[in-house]
Amino acid sequence: MKCGVIGLGDMGSGLAKNLLKAGFETWGFDLEPTRLAAFRDLGGQSAQGVGEVGAACDAVFVMVMNGDQARAVILSDDGLLPQMKPGGVIILSATVKPFEARAIGADLVESGVHIIDAPVSGGFPGAQSGTLTMMAAAPHDVLDQFAPVMEAVSANIHRVGNCSGDGQTVKACLQSLIGAQFSATFEAAALAAKAGVSGQVILDVFSTSSAGCGVVNNALEKIIDRRFEGTGSSIHTMHKDLTISMGLGEELGVPLHTAAAAMQIFHAGRTKYPDGDNWVCTRVIEEIIGAELHRDGAK
């Protein structure tokens, strides 16, 4: 089975690396020449365009930023669908709005090409290490057929539904929770800084308490080491994901008070520090209170 990856950024490069590691011949395309060069250095087959990947591959991951990009990559005249053979599969691993995934799935029904709606969680570390959690939605026979491909990039594959859009719905619920965890961590870090507590103390206590988890611990590590850029977790991605969560809440009439507060914190962080990663939101709060949380003590 030949595999492809469209989008070779922080997440897609990890997918490609682990597909190659699992022994799959892997094709890739990205608009950034430097990313294509890095992919070739890993042993991948770089393509001149999206259609070339579709023509060469049986299974293609789409890891782009938003629904408009996903739709163009999959359905445009020079996209995947016109070139892929019947029986192949498009794995929509990007996070998009549920209705966008449903619409793309509907456009594939008569094509003979399958779609697996499979957004992921685990961020840059999970993508690079092949330990992502995948929320996969497709008929069971399709999931069975392409399980080896998904297992190459994911440690946990959850079958969350049969239809395109089901995976994105679960991801929207998850991101509403993760956004709230992030925001509470940023505020707690700022509170500790103003109170004069050291970052190491906060990390030691939080990580061994009932509040400790991967989201909280990782965020605190980045904050107390003042690593606000270049960590593979662009603030734009989480802001987009929270927008999707809020949109689903509006569509279904579900109040999301905590997610809404989280979105505003991320909105402030993105506006002030557009090149930052998620944790940079803490800096916005620190600037208001005039204190910073460092590993060796508040300043």
Coordinates of C-alpha atoms in Angstrom, one line a residue, residues 7-10 13 29-42 46 63:
G7 CA 0.7 19.2 4.3
L8 CA 4.2 18.6 5.7
G9 CA 4.2 21.1 8.6
D10 CA 4.6 20.3 12.3
S13 CA 5.9 15.8 8.8
F29 CA 3.3 17.6 -1.1
D30 CA 3.6 21.0 0.6
L31 CA 3.7 24.5 -0.7
E32 CA 6.9 25.2 1.2
P33 CA 10.0 24.0 -0.6
T34 CA 12.0 23.6 2.6
R35 CA 9.4 21.2 4.0
L36 CA 9.5 19.1 0.8
A37 CA 13.3 19.0 1.0
A38 CA 13.2 17.8 4.6
F39 CA 10.6 15.2 3.6
R40 CA 13.0 14.0 0.8
D41 CA 15.8 13.8 3.3
L42 CA 13.6 11.3 5.3
S46 CA 8.1 14.5 -3.1
M63 CA -3.2 17.6 7.2

